[in-house]
Amino acid sequence: MKKTWWKESVVYQIYPRSFADSNGDGIGDLAGITGKLDYLKELGIDVIWLSPVYQSPEADNGYDISDYRAINPKFGTMEDFDRLLSEAHARGIRIVMDLVVNHTSDEHAWFVESRKSRTNPKRDYYIWHDPVDGHEPNNWGSCFSGPAWQYDETTGQYYLHLFHKKQPDLNWANPAVRDAVFDMMDWWCRKGIDGFRMDVISLISKPDGLPDFPTDGGLYGGWYHCANGPHVHEYLQEMNRRVLSKYDLMTVGECSATTIETSKQYANSEGTELSMTFSFDHMGLDGGKDYKWSTKRIPLVPLKKVMSDWQTGLDGKAWNSLFYCNHDQPRIVDRLGSTDPKYRAVSAKCIATSLHLMQGTPYIYEGEELGMTNYPFRSIDEFRDVESINAFKELTEKTGISMEELFPKIAAKSRDNARTPMQWNAGPGAGFTTGTPWIGINPNYTEINVESELKDPDSVFHYYQKLIRLRHESELICYGHFELLLPDDPDLFVYRRYLEDGRELLTVCNFAEHGRTLEIPERFRDGRVLIQDIPGHDVKDGTLKPYEAYVIEKV
Ligand code: TEU
Ligand code: CA
């Protein structure tokens, strides 16, 4: 397998609004991030993925960009950005930018032009369509509720928006759009950034003829059927030829509804498209009949199967990204571990072990390294995310579900769970801000915060630090093959990693809140324990405590 720096890296995702506020306006900013680089250096990560910091009216917290070459003044200036980049580079940390080019903001100059007239030179930058029988051109629903089409009075046509109506979809079939996007990407590359995380890149090529989709009840899902459209690989190969291949970049495509087969193409080892993809099979396991809105937890046996299928499916042919958290996902401790103070920290470590010992590039989302948890929402006015807010309205109106039944489901899965401020210390504002935070701070910041974890050698932080160090030191962890053991065991997540030269390791994670026994295979009995989450326990005695995890390398 070809070795590259991004296959040996650990990435840390920053959601700038919620990371560190340097000027007391309650919103995190670029200077705040620069001030925390030493913290990230201490954690040991190699790459920062920065969620969008561009100019934006913020209908979707910056995933609606009105100027790709300007910084949102709430986050600072271009000088602040340049400083962050050079300070990060000075510490050996790379920066990957979020690239949101499936859509722009409706306030982007291209769209402002496009909507002016049917003959405007920018008209075909977006996807416009005449009404069909007086209504929307087809039955597609948007990801944030309601139809994916918005009628525009000025020209009497609809435009497509797979997300919010303030996020019109770009028309990638138009070569001028591709030129403009590639130009902009090249501009950022020349600034010296180290790569791109590409927002919903699997959606850029819409199906020919824009046909109706099977609706399964009509809610959501419109965008789902646009995934992996007819020309997506062509467009990415063109992007690769014209921009990516000219620089030494890491690229990760957020690929809604990608499969192992399609990711083999997107992230192919020949390097003709992207370095890797984010796939979501594992994140969909705790959904219910109302899409993701459900209080269900991630079931272990199906999780093991999904992870194992991706590990073995891409091995040698493409490259995996490894993640349990991002700014769209609730906190993993709530989904897979325990928030009971007795088990929270150990379960966070157990979860981390199960992911960080796999093949692929691991991603840590801000606060995950502390074992942060979901927010205890009590009322609707505590939500900030347009997706959650719209879902309350649409589901109660369309499915007749009662508020009492719906509230806990949205509270469990809302994207806002990930977006509460980073917990730096037990002081006012959790050390995140001296002002009023834009979204509630989790009240558990007095217990769970950076300052206390830095002092505690057994903290979740120090456990992540060690996992990162192990990866940096081990070819076997970076490049070894994967084999799932005990696939049907309801409590234990056990796998081995191995290389052709005989090097081999065993990862054991007990996800149960009760003790278990497990006989360690003979050849690992004299092995070296690389890490364990219950210090002092003899891992070779054949017993496992609740959430106990360990890794043994054969010697
Ligand atoms: O997300 C796209 C996506 O498919 C999701 O993860 C989506 O937010 C989730 O399924 C909703 O439940 C990306 C960004 O990560 C997200 O923050 C943006 O809102 C979205 O694209 C639009 O740009
Ligand atoms: Ca600020």
Coordinates of C-alpha atoms and ligand atoms in Angstrom, one line a residue:
M1 CA 0.0 0.0 0.0
K2 CA 1.3 3.5 -0.9
K3 CA 2.2 5.5 2.1
T4 CA 1.3 9.2 2.4
W5 CA 1.2 11.7 5.2
W6 CA -2.5 11.8 5.4
K7 CA -2.8 8.1 6.0
E8 CA -0.6 8.6 9.1
S9 CA -2.4 11.7 10.4
V10 CA -5.1 12.3 13.0
V11 CA -7.5 15.1 12.1
Y12 CA -9.2 17.4 14.6
Q13 CA -12.4 19.2 13.5
I14 CA -13.1 22.7 14.8
Y15 CA -16.5 24.2 14.6
P16 CA -15.3 27.8 14.9
R17 CA -18.5 29.3 16.4
S18 CA -18.2 27.0 19.4
F19 CA -14.5 26.6 20.0
A20 CA -13.0 29.7 21.6
D21 CA -14.3 33.3 21.7
S22 CA -11.5 35.9 21.9
N23 CA -13.5 39.1 22.0
G24 CA -16.5 38.3 24.3
D25 CA -19.3 38.5 21.7
G26 CA -20.3 35.0 22.5
I27 CA -19.2 33.6 19.2
G28 CA -16.0 31.6 18.7
D29 CA -13.5 33.2 16.2
L30 CA -10.2 32.7 14.4
A31 CA -8.1 34.5 17.0
G32 CA -9.7 32.2 19.6
I33 CA -8.5 29.1 17.6
T34 CA -5.0 30.5 17.2
G35 CA -4.9 31.0 20.9
K36 CA -5.6 27.3 21.4
L37 CA -3.0 25.8 19.0
D38 CA -0.7 24.8 21.8
Y39 CA -3.5 22.8 23.3
L40 CA -4.0 21.0 20.0
K41 CA -0.3 20.5 19.7
E42 CA -0.3 18.9 23.2
L43 CA -3.1 16.6 22.2
G44 CA -0.9 15.6 19.3
I45 CA -3.1 16.0 16.2
D46 CA -1.7 16.6 12.8
V47 CA -4.4 18.3 10.9
I48 CA -7.2 20.8 11.6
W49 CA -10.4 20.6 9.6
L50 CA -12.0 24.0 9.9
S51 CA -15.7 24.2 9.4
P52 CA -16.7 27.2 7.2
V53 CA -15.3 30.6 8.2
Y54 CA -16.3 32.4 5.0
Q55 CA -18.7 35.3 4.5
S56 CA -22.2 34.0 5.1
P57 CA -25.7 35.2 6.1
E58 CA -25.7 32.1 8.3
A59 CA -29.0 30.5 7.4
D60 CA -27.1 27.2 8.1
N61 CA -24.2 28.4 10.3
G62 CA -21.9 29.2 7.4
Y63 CA -22.7 26.2 5.1
D64 CA -24.4 28.9 3.1
I65 CA -21.5 30.9 1.6
S66 CA -22.0 34.4 0.1
D67 CA -18.3 35.0 -0.7
Y68 CA -15.7 32.2 -0.9
R69 CA -12.8 34.6 -0.8
A70 CA -13.8 36.6 2.3
I71 CA -13.9 35.8 6.0
N72 CA -17.1 36.2 8.0
P73 CA -16.4 39.4 10.1
K74 CA -17.8 37.6 13.2
F75 CA -14.8 35.2 12.9
G76 CA -12.3 38.0 12.1
T77 CA -10.4 39.1 9.1
M78 CA -8.3 37.5 6.3
E79 CA -5.3 38.6 8.3
D80 CA -6.6 36.6 11.3
F81 CA -6.9 33.6 8.9
D82 CA -3.4 34.0 7.5
R83 CA -2.1 34.2 11.0
L84 CA -3.9 31.1 12.1
L85 CA -2.4 29.3 9.1
S86 CA 1.1 30.4 9.7
E87 CA 1.0 29.7 13.4
A88 CA -0.5 26.3 12.8
H89 CA 2.2 25.5 10.2
A90 CA 4.9 26.7 12.7
R91 CA 3.7 24.0 15.0
G92 CA 3.6 21.3 12.3
I93 CA -0.2 21.4 12.1
R94 CA -1.9 21.4 8.7
I95 CA -5.2 23.1 7.9
V96 CA -7.9 21.6 5.7
M97 CA -10.7 24.0 4.7
D98 CA -14.4 23.2 4.3
L99 CA -15.4 23.5 0.7
V100 CA -19.1 24.0 0.3
V101 CA -19.8 23.9 -3.5
N102 CA -22.9 21.8 -4.0
H103 CA -24.7 25.1 -3.2
T104 CA -24.0 28.7 -2.4
S105 CA -25.9 31.2 -0.3
D106 CA -28.8 33.0 -2.2
E107 CA -26.8 36.1 -1.2
H108 CA -23.8 35.0 -3.3
A109 CA -23.1 37.5 -6.2
W110 CA -23.6 34.6 -8.6
F111 CA -27.1 33.9 -7.4
V112 CA -28.0 37.6 -7.1
E113 CA -27.2 37.9 -10.8
S114 CA -28.8 34.6 -11.7
R115 CA -32.2 35.4 -10.3
K116 CA -32.4 38.8 -12.1
S117 CA -33.6 37.5 -15.5
R118 CA -34.0 34.4 -17.6
T119 CA -31.3 35.7 -19.9
N120 CA -28.8 36.8 -17.3
P121 CA -25.3 35.4 -18.1
K122 CA -25.3 33.7 -14.7
R123 CA -28.7 32.2 -15.1
D124 CA -27.3 28.7 -15.7
Y125 CA -25.1 28.8 -12.7
Y126 CA -28.1 27.4 -10.8
I127 CA -30.9 24.9 -11.6
W128 CA -34.0 26.8 -12.7
H129 CA -37.2 25.1 -13.9
D130 CA -40.6 26.1 -15.1
P131 CA -43.6 25.2 -12.9
V132 CA -45.2 21.9 -13.9
D133 CA -49.0 22.0 -13.8
G134 CA -48.7 25.1 -11.7
H135 CA -46.5 23.6 -9.0
E136 CA -43.0 22.3 -8.2
P137 CA -41.2 20.6 -11.1
N138 CA -40.9 17.3 -9.1
N139 CA -41.6 15.8 -5.7
W140 CA -38.1 16.2 -4.1
G141 CA -38.1 17.3 -0.5
S142 CA -35.3 19.4 1.0
C143 CA -33.1 18.1 3.8
F144 CA -34.3 20.9 6.1
S145 CA -38.1 20.2 5.5
G146 CA -40.5 21.3 2.8
P147 CA -40.0 21.0 -0.9
A148 CA -36.6 21.3 -2.5
W149 CA -37.9 23.9 -5.0
Q150 CA -38.5 27.6 -4.3
Y151 CA -40.6 29.7 -6.6
D152 CA -39.1 33.0 -7.6
E153 CA -41.6 35.7 -8.6
T154 CA -39.2 37.8 -10.7
T155 CA -38.8 35.2 -13.5
G156 CA -41.7 32.9 -12.7
Q157 CA -39.5 29.8 -12.3
Y158 CA -38.4 27.5 -9.5
Y159 CA -34.8 27.0 -8.3
L160 CA -33.5 23.8 -6.7
H161 CA -32.2 23.7 -3.1
L162 CA -31.5 20.3 -1.6
F163 CA -31.0 22.0 1.7
H164 CA -32.4 25.4 2.9
K165 CA -34.1 27.7 0.5
K166 CA -31.2 30.1 1.2
Q167 CA -28.9 27.4 -0.2
P168 CA -29.6 27.2 -4.0
D169 CA -27.8 24.3 -5.7
L170 CA -25.1 25.1 -8.2
N171 CA -25.4 23.7 -11.7
W172 CA -22.3 21.6 -12.1
A173 CA -23.3 20.6 -15.6
N174 CA -22.3 24.2 -16.6
P175 CA -18.6 24.3 -17.4
A176 CA -18.5 28.0 -16.3
V177 CA -19.5 26.9 -12.8
R178 CA -16.7 24.3 -12.7
D179 CA -14.2 26.9 -13.9
A180 CA -15.3 29.4 -11.2
V181 CA -15.1 26.8 -8.4
F182 CA -11.8 25.4 -9.5
D183 CA -10.4 28.9 -9.7
M184 CA -11.5 29.7 -6.2
M185 CA -10.0 26.4 -4.9
D186 CA -6.7 27.2 -6.6
W187 CA -6.7 30.6 -4.9
W188 CA -6.9 28.9 -1.5
C189 CA -4.3 26.4 -2.4
R190 CA -1.9 29.2 -3.4
K191 CA -2.4 30.6 0.0
G192 CA -0.9 27.4 1.4
I193 CA -3.8 25.5 2.8
D194 CA -3.4 21.7 3.1
G195 CA -6.6 20.3 1.7
F196 CA -10.4 20.4 1.5
R197 CA -13.3 18.6 3.3
M198 CA -15.9 18.7 0.6
D199 CA -19.4 19.2 1.8
V200 CA -22.0 16.9 0.3
I201 CA -19.8 16.4 -2.7
S202 CA -21.7 13.2 -3.7
L203 CA -24.7 15.4 -4.6
I204 CA -23.3 17.7 -7.2
S205 CA -24.5 15.7 -10.3
K206 CA -28.3 15.7 -10.5
P207 CA -30.1 12.8 -12.2
D208 CA -30.9 13.4 -15.8
G209 CA -34.5 14.6 -16.4
L210 CA -34.9 15.4 -12.6
P211 CA -37.4 12.5 -12.2
D212 CA -39.8 12.2 -9.2
F213 CA -38.4 10.0 -6.5
P214 CA -40.1 7.2 -4.5
T215 CA -41.1 9.2 -1.4
D216 CA -41.6 6.6 1.3
G217 CA -44.1 8.9 3.0
G218 CA -42.7 12.1 1.6
L219 CA -40.4 13.4 4.3
Y220 CA -36.8 14.2 3.6
G221 CA -34.8 12.0 1.4
G222 CA -35.0 14.1 -1.8
W223 CA -31.3 14.7 -1.7
Y224 CA -30.7 11.1 -0.9
H225 CA -31.7 10.1 -4.4
C226 CA -29.3 12.7 -5.9
A227 CA -26.3 11.0 -4.4
N228 CA -23.7 9.6 -6.7
G229 CA -25.3 11.1 -9.8
P230 CA -24.3 10.3 -13.4
H231 CA -21.4 12.7 -13.8
V232 CA -20.0 13.1 -10.2
H233 CA -16.8 11.1 -10.9
E234 CA -16.2 13.0 -14.1
Y235 CA -16.4 16.3 -12.3
L236 CA -14.1 15.1 -9.5
Q237 CA -11.6 13.8 -11.9
E238 CA -11.6 17.1 -13.7
M239 CA -11.2 18.9 -10.3
N240 CA -8.3 16.6 -9.5
R241 CA -6.5 17.2 -12.9
R242 CA -7.0 20.9 -12.8
V243 CA -6.4 21.7 -9.1
L244 CA -5.8 18.9 -6.6
S245 CA -3.0 17.2 -8.4
K246 CA -0.9 20.4 -8.5
Y247 CA -0.6 20.4 -4.7
D248 CA 0.2 18.0 -1.9
L249 CA -3.3 17.9 -0.4
M250 CA -5.6 15.8 1.8
T251 CA -9.1 15.7 0.5
V252 CA -12.1 14.1 2.1
G253 CA -15.5 14.1 0.4
E254 CA -18.6 14.1 2.6
C255 CA -20.5 11.5 0.6
S256 CA -24.1 11.3 1.6
A257 CA -25.4 7.9 0.7
T258 CA -22.2 6.5 -0.6
T259 CA -21.7 2.8 -0.6
I260 CA -18.5 0.7 -0.4
E261 CA -18.6 0.4 -4.2
T262 CA -18.9 4.1 -4.9
S263 CA -16.3 5.0 -2.2
K264 CA -13.8 2.7 -3.9
Q265 CA -14.1 5.0 -6.8
Y266 CA -14.2 8.4 -5.0
A267 CA -11.2 7.4 -2.8
N268 CA -9.4 5.1 -5.2
S269 CA -5.8 4.4 -4.5
E270 CA -4.7 5.6 -8.0
G271 CA -5.5 9.1 -6.6
T272 CA -7.6 10.2 -9.5
E273 CA -10.4 11.7 -7.3
L274 CA -10.2 12.2 -3.5
S275 CA -8.0 10.9 -0.6
M276 CA -11.0 9.5 1.3
T277 CA -14.7 9.9 1.9
F278 CA -17.0 10.3 4.9
S279 CA -19.6 7.6 4.7
F280 CA -22.6 7.4 7.0
D281 CA -23.8 3.8 7.2
H282 CA -22.7 3.6 10.8
M283 CA -24.3 6.9 11.7
G284 CA -27.7 5.8 10.5
L285 CA -28.0 2.8 12.8
D286 CA -29.9 4.6 15.5
G287 CA -32.6 6.1 13.3
G288 CA -36.3 5.2 13.4
K289 CA -39.5 5.5 11.4
D290 CA -39.2 9.3 11.5
Y291 CA -35.8 9.4 9.7
K292 CA -33.0 10.0 12.3
W293 CA -35.4 11.3 15.0
S294 CA -35.4 8.5 17.5
T295 CA -34.2 7.8 21.0
K296 CA -32.7 4.5 19.9
R297 CA -29.0 3.9 20.7
I298 CA -26.5 2.6 18.2
P299 CA -26.8 -1.2 18.3
L300 CA -23.4 -2.9 18.7
V301 CA -23.7 -6.0 16.4
P302 CA -24.8 -4.0 13.4
L303 CA -22.2 -1.4 14.1
K304 CA -19.5 -4.0 14.1
K305 CA -20.7 -5.4 10.8
V306 CA -20.8 -2.0 9.1
M307 CA -17.4 -1.0 10.3
S308 CA -15.9 -4.4 9.4
D309 CA -17.5 -4.3 5.9
W310 CA -15.9 -0.9 5.2
Q311 CA -12.6 -1.9 6.7
T312 CA -12.3 -5.0 4.5
G313 CA -14.1 -3.5 1.5
L314 CA -11.7 -0.7 1.0
D315 CA -8.5 -2.4 2.1
G316 CA -5.8 -2.0 -0.5
K317 CA -8.2 -0.3 -3.0
A318 CA -9.2 3.0 -1.3
W319 CA -8.8 4.7 2.1
N320 CA -11.2 5.0 5.0
S321 CA -11.9 7.9 7.2
L322 CA -12.7 7.0 10.8
F323 CA -15.3 9.1 12.7
Y324 CA -18.0 8.8 15.3
C325 CA -18.6 12.6 15.7
N326 CA -18.9 15.8 13.8
H327 CA -20.9 19.0 13.9
D328 CA -24.0 17.2 12.5
Q329 CA -24.0 14.3 14.9
P330 CA -25.1 14.0 18.5
R331 CA -22.3 13.1 21.0
I332 CA -21.1 9.6 20.8
V333 CA -21.0 9.0 24.5
D334 CA -24.8 9.3 24.5
R335 CA -25.2 7.1 21.5
L336 CA -22.9 4.2 22.3
G337 CA -21.5 4.7 25.9
S338 CA -22.9 5.9 29.2
T339 CA -23.5 9.4 30.6
D340 CA -23.7 8.0 34.1
P341 CA -20.8 9.7 35.9
K342 CA -19.7 6.3 37.1
Y343 CA -19.1 5.1 33.5
R344 CA -18.9 8.2 31.3
A345 CA -15.1 8.6 31.1
V346 CA -14.3 4.9 30.8
S347 CA -17.1 4.5 28.1
A348 CA -15.6 7.4 26.2
K349 CA -12.2 5.7 26.2
C350 CA -13.7 2.4 25.2
I351 CA -15.5 4.0 22.2
A352 CA -12.2 5.8 21.2
T353 CA -10.3 2.5 21.4
S354 CA -12.8 0.8 19.1
L355 CA -12.3 3.5 16.4
H356 CA -8.7 4.5 16.7
L357 CA -7.2 1.1 16.2
M358 CA -8.8 0.6 12.8
Q359 CA -7.3 1.3 9.3
G360 CA -8.0 4.8 8.1
T361 CA -7.6 8.4 9.1
P362 CA -9.2 9.1 12.5
Y363 CA -11.1 12.3 13.1
I364 CA -11.7 13.8 16.5
Y365 CA -14.5 16.4 16.8
E366 CA -13.9 19.2 19.3
G367 CA -14.8 18.1 22.8
E368 CA -14.8 14.4 21.9
E369 CA -11.4 14.2 23.5
L370 CA -13.0 15.3 26.8
G371 CA -15.9 12.8 26.5
M372 CA -18.4 15.7 26.1
T373 CA -22.1 14.7 26.2
N374 CA -25.4 15.8 24.7
Y375 CA -27.1 18.9 26.0
P376 CA -30.0 18.4 28.4
F377 CA -32.6 20.2 26.2
R378 CA -35.8 21.1 28.0
S379 CA -37.6 23.4 25.6
I380 CA -37.7 24.2 21.9
D381 CA -36.4 27.7 22.3
E382 CA -33.0 26.2 23.3
F383 CA -32.5 24.9 19.8
R384 CA -30.5 27.0 17.2
D385 CA -30.3 24.6 14.3
V386 CA -32.6 25.2 11.4
E387 CA -32.9 21.4 10.8
S388 CA -34.2 20.7 14.3
I389 CA -36.5 23.8 14.4
N390 CA -38.0 22.9 11.1
A391 CA -38.4 19.3 11.9
F392 CA -40.6 20.1 15.0
K393 CA -43.0 22.0 12.7
E394 CA -43.0 19.6 9.8
L395 CA -43.3 16.4 11.8
T396 CA -46.1 17.6 14.1
E397 CA -48.0 19.0 11.2
K398 CA -47.5 16.1 8.7
T399 CA -47.3 13.0 10.7
G400 CA -49.6 14.0 13.6
I401 CA -46.9 12.9 16.1
S402 CA -47.5 14.7 19.4
M403 CA -45.0 17.2 20.8
E404 CA -44.5 15.0 23.9
E405 CA -43.5 12.1 21.8
L406 CA -41.4 14.1 19.4
F407 CA -39.4 16.3 21.8
P408 CA -37.1 13.6 23.3
K409 CA -36.4 12.2 19.8
I410 CA -35.2 15.6 18.4
A411 CA -33.4 16.3 21.7
A412 CA -31.5 13.0 21.3
K413 CA -30.4 13.5 17.7
S414 CA -30.3 17.3 17.2
R415 CA -27.1 18.7 15.6
D416 CA -27.1 21.3 18.3
N417 CA -25.8 18.6 20.7
A418 CA -22.5 18.8 19.0
R419 CA -22.5 22.6 18.7
T420 CA -22.6 23.6 22.4
P421 CA -19.4 25.5 23.4
M422 CA -16.1 23.8 24.0
Q423 CA -15.6 23.4 27.8
W424 CA -12.3 24.9 28.7
N425 CA -12.6 25.3 32.4
A426 CA -15.1 25.4 35.3
G427 CA -15.2 29.2 35.4
P428 CA -17.9 31.5 34.0
G429 CA -18.8 30.8 30.4
A430 CA -16.8 27.6 30.7
G431 CA -13.7 29.6 29.6
F432 CA -15.3 29.7 26.1
T433 CA -16.6 33.3 26.3
T434 CA -16.7 36.2 28.7
G435 CA -20.0 37.2 27.1
T436 CA -23.3 35.5 26.4
P437 CA -22.8 32.4 24.4
W438 CA -24.7 32.1 21.1
I439 CA -26.0 28.6 22.3
G440 CA -26.4 27.1 25.7
I441 CA -23.3 25.7 27.5
N442 CA -23.7 22.2 28.8
P443 CA -24.2 22.6 32.5
N444 CA -21.8 19.7 33.1
Y445 CA -18.8 22.0 32.2
T446 CA -18.0 22.3 35.9
E447 CA -17.1 18.6 35.8
I448 CA -16.0 18.0 32.2
N449 CA -13.5 20.5 31.0
V450 CA -10.0 20.9 29.5
E451 CA -8.4 22.3 32.6
S452 CA -9.4 19.4 34.9
E453 CA -8.6 16.8 32.3
L454 CA -5.1 18.2 31.7
K455 CA -4.4 17.8 35.4
D456 CA -5.6 14.2 35.5
P457 CA -3.3 11.6 34.0
D458 CA -6.2 9.2 33.6
S459 CA -8.5 11.6 31.8
V460 CA -10.2 11.0 28.5
F461 CA -7.9 13.7 27.1
H462 CA -4.8 11.8 28.0
Y463 CA -6.2 8.6 26.6
Y464 CA -6.8 10.3 23.2
Q465 CA -3.3 11.7 23.4
K466 CA -2.0 8.2 23.8
L467 CA -4.1 6.8 21.0
I468 CA -2.7 9.4 18.7
R469 CA 0.9 8.7 19.8
L470 CA 0.4 5.0 19.2
R471 CA -0.7 5.6 15.7
H472 CA 2.2 7.9 15.0
E473 CA 4.6 5.1 16.2
S474 CA 3.0 2.2 14.5
E475 CA 3.0 1.0 10.9
L476 CA 0.7 -1.8 12.0
I477 CA -1.9 0.6 13.3
C478 CA -1.8 2.8 10.2
Y479 CA -1.6 0.2 7.5
G480 CA -2.4 -3.2 8.9
H481 CA -5.3 -5.3 7.6
F482 CA -8.5 -5.7 9.7
E483 CA -10.4 -8.8 10.8
L484 CA -13.5 -8.7 13.0
L485 CA -13.6 -11.4 15.6
L486 CA -16.8 -12.6 17.5
P487 CA -19.1 -10.7 15.1
D488 CA -22.3 -11.8 16.9
D489 CA -21.1 -11.2 20.5
P490 CA -23.6 -8.6 21.9
D491 CA -21.2 -7.0 24.3
L492 CA -17.7 -7.3 22.9
F493 CA -16.1 -5.4 19.9
V494 CA -13.0 -7.5 19.1
Y495 CA -10.8 -7.3 16.1
R496 CA -7.2 -8.0 15.0
R497 CA -4.9 -6.1 12.8
Y498 CA -2.1 -7.7 10.9
L499 CA 0.7 -7.2 8.3
E500 CA 2.1 -9.8 6.0
D501 CA 5.4 -9.9 8.0
G502 CA 3.6 -11.4 11.0
R503 CA 3.1 -8.3 13.1
E504 CA -0.3 -8.5 14.7
L505 CA -2.5 -6.8 17.4
L506 CA -5.7 -7.5 19.2
T507 CA -8.2 -4.9 20.2
V508 CA -10.8 -5.8 22.8
C509 CA -13.6 -3.5 23.9
N510 CA -16.4 -4.4 26.3
F511 CA -19.4 -2.2 25.5
A512 CA -21.5 -3.8 28.2
E513 CA -22.2 -2.2 31.6
H514 CA -21.5 -5.6 33.2
G515 CA -18.4 -7.7 33.5
R516 CA -17.5 -10.3 30.9
T517 CA -15.0 -13.0 30.3
L518 CA -12.9 -13.5 27.3
E519 CA -10.1 -16.0 26.7
I520 CA -7.3 -14.2 25.0
P521 CA -5.9 -16.2 22.1
E522 CA -2.7 -18.1 23.0
R523 CA -0.4 -16.1 20.8
F524 CA -1.3 -12.8 22.5
R525 CA -0.8 -14.0 26.1
D526 CA 2.8 -12.8 26.2
G527 CA 2.0 -9.8 24.1
R528 CA 2.7 -6.2 24.9
V529 CA -0.2 -4.1 26.2
L530 CA -0.2 -0.9 24.1
I531 CA -3.1 0.8 25.9
Q532 CA -5.8 0.0 28.4
D533 CA -8.6 2.1 29.8
I534 CA -8.8 0.6 33.3
P535 CA -5.3 1.2 34.6
G536 CA -3.8 -1.5 36.8
H537 CA -6.2 -4.2 35.8
D538 CA -4.4 -7.4 34.5
V539 CA -6.0 -7.6 31.1
K540 CA -4.7 -11.1 30.6
D541 CA -6.7 -12.6 33.5
G542 CA -9.6 -13.3 31.1
T543 CA -12.1 -10.9 32.7
L544 CA -13.4 -7.6 31.5
K545 CA -15.0 -4.9 33.6
P546 CA -17.8 -2.7 32.3
Y547 CA -16.4 -0.7 29.3
E548 CA -13.0 -2.1 29.7
A549 CA -10.9 -1.9 26.6
Y550 CA -7.3 -2.8 25.8
V551 CA -4.9 -3.5 22.9
I552 CA -2.2 -6.1 22.8
E553 CA 0.5 -6.4 20.3
K554 CA 2.0 -9.8 19.7
V555 CA 5.7 -9.9 20.5
Ligands
TEU1 O1 -24.2 17.9 5.7 C1 -24.9 17.2 4.8 C2 -25.6 15.9 5.3 O2 -25.9 15.1 4.5 C3 -25.8 15.8 6.7 O3 -24.9 15.3 7.5 C4 -27.0 16.5 7.2 O4 -26.6 17.7 7.9 C5 -27.7 15.6 8.1 O5 -28.0 14.5 7.5 C6 -28.9 16.3 8.6 O6 -29.5 15.4 9.5 C7 -23.5 19.0 5.3 C8 -22.9 19.8 6.5 O7 -22.1 18.9 7.2 C9 -24.1 20.3 7.2 O8 -23.7 21.0 8.4 C10 -24.8 21.2 6.3 O9 -26.0 21.7 6.9 C11 -25.2 20.6 5.0 O10 -24.2 19.8 4.4 C12 -25.6 21.6 4.0 O11 -24.4 22.3 3.6
CA2 CA -15.9 36.3 19.1

